[in-house]
Amino acid sequence: LCSRDPAPPPFEYVKGGGGIFKDMAVHDLDMSRHLMGSEPVEILASGTCHIDKKIMKLQGPEAYDTANIIVRYAGGKEAIIDVCRQAPYGYDQRAEVLGTKAMIQTDNMYPNTARIFAADYTGNADLPYDFFMSRYKEAYKQETVAFVDALVNDMPSPCTGEDGLIALIMAIAAGKSAQENRWVQFSEVADSVKCDEEGCMIVDLGVEPNLETENWMQRAVSNLRGSSSTKKKGIFSR
């Protein structure tokens, strides 16, 4: 998966936003899980700053504007993700899946199909769509229709709160991996949950990790759903 923005965001956006893994790569981590059709086990990530040197003063993954990620899934399958805050040629959103019998790719989308063939240039007449609001316009329509359909017909949402939670845990683990320069199992951060009378949220806590890899997702979802014995309200009950 490749996700590169056309220009870096303002310093104020990056500061306090959780860093490139949480505010940008989280979507690609979520997509990789969907494409794999299995559950993630561990992650290896790295991050650097090549574009906006002002963010280097920030803490942790907020100081990165470029990152690379490998996610290892059950059964040994792996996903490779690269993200960058700036691509000088425009918004770059591509995906490729290689299987034992075939390969499938999705390429960038353009405002039109016009192509130029000249002595000094051969290619698209325009740059790709400039940002996510235009690139994913049709996807947002379909998401809205699916959400309304779930409400009106009392059907399950195609994308659940659990899906969002797992993507966030993957992003937290990516940041931990980049900072500690090692593979990180998702079970190490699955218990990083802080709860109070208002509900529960994922935070970066230095809790003692539970390394039971088999059930890390069930534990995380259970923590956020709340417990009747403790009378804590879970995030999904809000």
Coordinates of C-alpha atoms in Angstrom, one line a residue:
L1 CA 0.0 0.0 0.0
C2 CA 1.2 3.5 -0.9
S3 CA -0.2 6.7 0.6
R4 CA 1.5 10.0 -0.1
D5 CA -0.1 13.4 0.5
P6 CA 0.5 16.3 -1.9
A7 CA 1.7 18.6 0.8
P8 CA 2.6 18.4 4.5
P9 CA 0.0 19.6 7.0
P10 CA 0.5 22.7 9.2
F11 CA 2.7 22.3 12.3
E12 CA -0.4 22.8 14.5
Y13 CA -2.1 19.8 12.9
V14 CA 0.9 17.5 13.5
K15 CA 1.4 18.7 17.1
G16 CA -0.8 16.7 19.4
G17 CA -2.2 14.6 16.6
G18 CA -0.5 11.4 17.6
G19 CA 1.9 11.2 14.7
I20 CA 2.0 9.8 11.2
F21 CA 1.0 6.3 12.2
K22 CA -2.2 7.5 14.0
D23 CA -3.3 10.4 11.8
M24 CA -2.3 9.0 8.4
A25 CA -1.1 5.4 8.2
V26 CA -4.0 4.2 10.4
H27 CA -6.2 4.1 7.2
D28 CA -3.7 1.9 5.4
L29 CA -3.3 -0.4 8.4
D30 CA -7.1 -0.8 8.5
M31 CA -7.1 -1.4 4.7
S32 CA -4.3 -4.0 4.9
R33 CA -6.4 -6.0 7.4
H34 CA -9.4 -5.9 5.1
L35 CA -7.4 -7.0 2.1
M36 CA -5.6 -9.8 4.0
G37 CA -8.8 -11.3 5.3
S38 CA -7.0 -12.4 8.4
E39 CA -5.8 -10.9 11.7
P40 CA -2.5 -9.1 12.4
V41 CA 0.1 -10.5 14.7
E42 CA 3.0 -8.2 14.8
I43 CA 4.5 -5.1 13.2
L44 CA 7.8 -3.5 12.2
A45 CA 7.9 0.2 11.5
S46 CA 10.4 3.0 10.9
G47 CA 10.1 6.7 10.6
T48 CA 12.2 9.7 9.5
C49 CA 11.8 13.4 8.8
H50 CA 12.8 14.6 5.3
I51 CA 10.3 17.4 4.4
D52 CA 9.2 19.6 7.3
K53 CA 12.1 20.0 9.7
K54 CA 10.1 22.0 12.1
I55 CA 8.3 18.9 13.4
M56 CA 11.6 17.3 14.5
K57 CA 11.2 19.1 17.8
L58 CA 8.0 17.1 18.5
Q59 CA 7.9 13.9 20.5
G60 CA 7.7 10.3 19.2
P61 CA 6.0 9.6 15.8
E62 CA 4.9 13.2 15.6
A63 CA 8.5 14.0 14.5
Y64 CA 8.2 11.7 11.4
D65 CA 6.9 12.8 7.9
T66 CA 7.9 9.6 6.2
A67 CA 7.4 6.1 7.4
N68 CA 7.6 2.4 6.3
I69 CA 5.7 -0.5 7.8
I70 CA 5.6 -4.2 7.6
V71 CA 2.6 -6.0 9.2
R72 CA 2.8 -9.8 9.7
Y73 CA -0.6 -11.6 9.6
A74 CA -1.7 -15.0 10.8
G75 CA -0.4 -17.7 8.5
G76 CA 2.8 -15.7 7.7
K77 CA 1.3 -13.3 5.1
E78 CA 2.8 -9.8 5.2
A79 CA 1.7 -6.3 4.2
I80 CA 4.1 -3.5 3.2
I81 CA 3.0 0.1 3.6
D82 CA 4.8 3.3 2.8
V83 CA 3.4 6.8 3.8
C84 CA 4.8 10.2 3.2
R85 CA 3.5 13.7 4.0
Q86 CA 4.5 15.1 0.6
A87 CA 4.6 13.8 -3.0
P88 CA 5.8 16.6 -5.4
Y89 CA 3.8 15.0 -8.3
G90 CA 0.4 15.0 -6.4
Y91 CA -1.8 12.8 -4.2
D92 CA -0.5 9.2 -4.5
Q93 CA -2.8 6.4 -3.5
R94 CA -2.1 2.9 -4.8
A95 CA -2.5 -0.6 -3.7
E96 CA -1.3 -4.0 -4.9
V97 CA -2.0 -7.5 -3.8
L98 CA 0.1 -10.4 -5.0
G99 CA -1.3 -13.9 -4.7
T100 CA -0.2 -17.4 -5.7
K101 CA -2.4 -17.3 -8.9
A102 CA -2.7 -13.6 -9.7
M103 CA -2.1 -10.0 -8.8
I104 CA -4.5 -7.1 -8.5
Q105 CA -3.6 -3.4 -8.5
T106 CA -5.5 -0.1 -8.0
D107 CA -3.9 3.0 -9.4
N108 CA -4.3 6.7 -8.9
M109 CA -7.5 8.3 -10.2
Y110 CA -7.5 11.3 -12.6
P111 CA -10.1 14.0 -13.3
N112 CA -10.3 12.7 -16.9
T113 CA -8.9 10.1 -19.2
A114 CA -7.1 12.6 -21.5
R115 CA -3.5 11.6 -22.4
I116 CA -0.9 13.6 -24.2
F117 CA 1.5 12.0 -26.7
A118 CA 4.2 14.5 -27.8
A119 CA 7.9 14.5 -28.6
D120 CA 8.8 15.6 -25.1
Y121 CA 6.0 14.0 -23.1
T122 CA 3.8 11.0 -23.0
G123 CA 1.2 10.6 -20.2
N124 CA -1.8 11.9 -18.4
A125 CA -2.9 15.4 -19.3
D126 CA -3.6 16.2 -15.6
L127 CA -2.3 15.3 -12.2
P128 CA -4.2 12.8 -10.1
Y129 CA -7.0 14.1 -7.9
D130 CA -5.5 16.6 -5.5
F131 CA -6.6 15.2 -2.2
F132 CA -8.9 12.8 -0.3
M133 CA -12.1 14.8 -0.6
S134 CA -12.0 14.5 -4.4
R135 CA -10.1 11.1 -4.7
Y136 CA -12.6 9.3 -2.4
K137 CA -15.8 11.3 -3.1
E138 CA -17.6 8.2 -4.3
A139 CA -16.4 6.1 -1.4
Y140 CA -17.8 8.7 1.0
K141 CA -21.1 8.5 -0.7
Q142 CA -21.2 4.7 -0.4
E143 CA -20.1 4.9 3.3
T144 CA -23.0 7.3 4.0
V145 CA -25.5 5.2 2.2
A146 CA -24.4 2.1 4.1
F147 CA -24.5 3.9 7.4
V148 CA -28.0 5.2 6.8
D149 CA -29.1 1.8 5.6
A150 CA -27.8 0.3 8.8
L151 CA -29.8 2.9 10.9
V152 CA -33.0 2.7 9.0
N153 CA -33.1 -1.1 8.6
D154 CA -31.6 -1.9 12.0
M155 CA -28.7 -3.7 10.3
P156 CA -25.1 -4.1 11.5
S157 CA -22.7 -1.5 10.2
P158 CA -20.2 -2.9 7.6
C159 CA -17.4 -1.1 9.6
T160 CA -17.7 -1.7 13.3
G161 CA -16.3 0.0 16.3
E162 CA -14.1 -3.0 16.8
D163 CA -12.6 -2.5 13.4
G164 CA -11.7 1.1 14.4
L165 CA -10.2 -0.1 17.7
I166 CA -8.0 -2.7 16.0
A167 CA -6.7 -0.1 13.5
L168 CA -5.8 2.2 16.4
I169 CA -4.0 -0.5 18.2
M170 CA -2.1 -1.3 15.1
A171 CA -1.1 2.4 14.8
I172 CA 0.0 2.6 18.4
A173 CA 2.1 -0.6 17.9
A174 CA 3.7 0.9 14.8
G175 CA 4.8 4.0 16.7
K176 CA 6.2 1.8 19.5
S177 CA 8.1 -0.3 16.9
A178 CA 9.6 2.8 15.2
Q179 CA 10.8 4.3 18.5
E180 CA 12.2 1.0 19.8
N181 CA 13.5 -0.3 16.5
R182 CA 12.1 -3.8 16.8
W183 CA 9.1 -6.0 15.9
V184 CA 6.2 -5.4 18.2
Q185 CA 3.4 -7.8 18.9
F186 CA 0.0 -6.3 19.0
S187 CA -0.7 -8.1 22.2
E188 CA 1.9 -5.9 23.8
V189 CA -0.3 -2.8 23.4
A190 CA -3.8 -4.3 23.4
D191 CA -4.1 -3.6 27.2
S192 CA -3.2 0.0 26.9
V193 CA -6.6 1.2 27.9
K194 CA -7.6 3.9 30.4
C195 CA -11.2 3.9 31.7
D196 CA -13.1 6.3 33.9
E197 CA -16.8 7.0 34.7
E198 CA -17.2 8.6 31.3
G199 CA -16.0 5.5 29.3
C200 CA -12.8 4.0 28.0
M201 CA -10.3 5.1 25.5
I202 CA -7.0 3.8 24.1
V203 CA -4.0 5.7 25.3
D204 CA -0.2 5.1 25.2
L205 CA 0.4 3.7 28.7
G206 CA 3.5 2.0 29.9
V207 CA 1.4 -0.9 31.2
E208 CA 2.9 -4.3 31.8
P209 CA 2.1 -6.1 28.5
N210 CA 0.1 -9.3 28.2
L211 CA 1.9 -11.3 25.6
E212 CA -0.9 -13.7 24.9
T213 CA -1.0 -13.3 21.1
E214 CA -4.0 -15.5 20.5
N215 CA -6.7 -13.4 22.1
W216 CA -5.3 -9.8 22.1
M217 CA -8.3 -8.5 20.0
Q218 CA -10.9 -10.1 22.2
R219 CA -9.2 -8.6 25.3
A220 CA -9.1 -5.1 23.8
V221 CA -12.7 -5.2 22.7
S222 CA -13.8 -6.6 26.0
N223 CA -11.9 -3.8 27.9
L224 CA -13.6 -1.1 25.8
R225 CA -17.1 -2.6 26.0
G226 CA -17.0 -2.2 29.8
S227 CA -17.7 -4.6 32.6
S228 CA -20.9 -5.1 34.4
S229 CA -19.1 -6.0 37.6
T230 CA -17.2 -2.7 37.6
K231 CA -20.1 -0.8 36.1
K232 CA -17.8 0.9 33.6
K233 CA -19.3 2.2 30.4
G234 CA -17.5 1.1 27.3
I235 CA -16.7 3.2 24.3
F236 CA -19.2 1.3 22.1
S237 CA -22.0 2.0 24.5
R238 CA -21.8 5.8 24.2

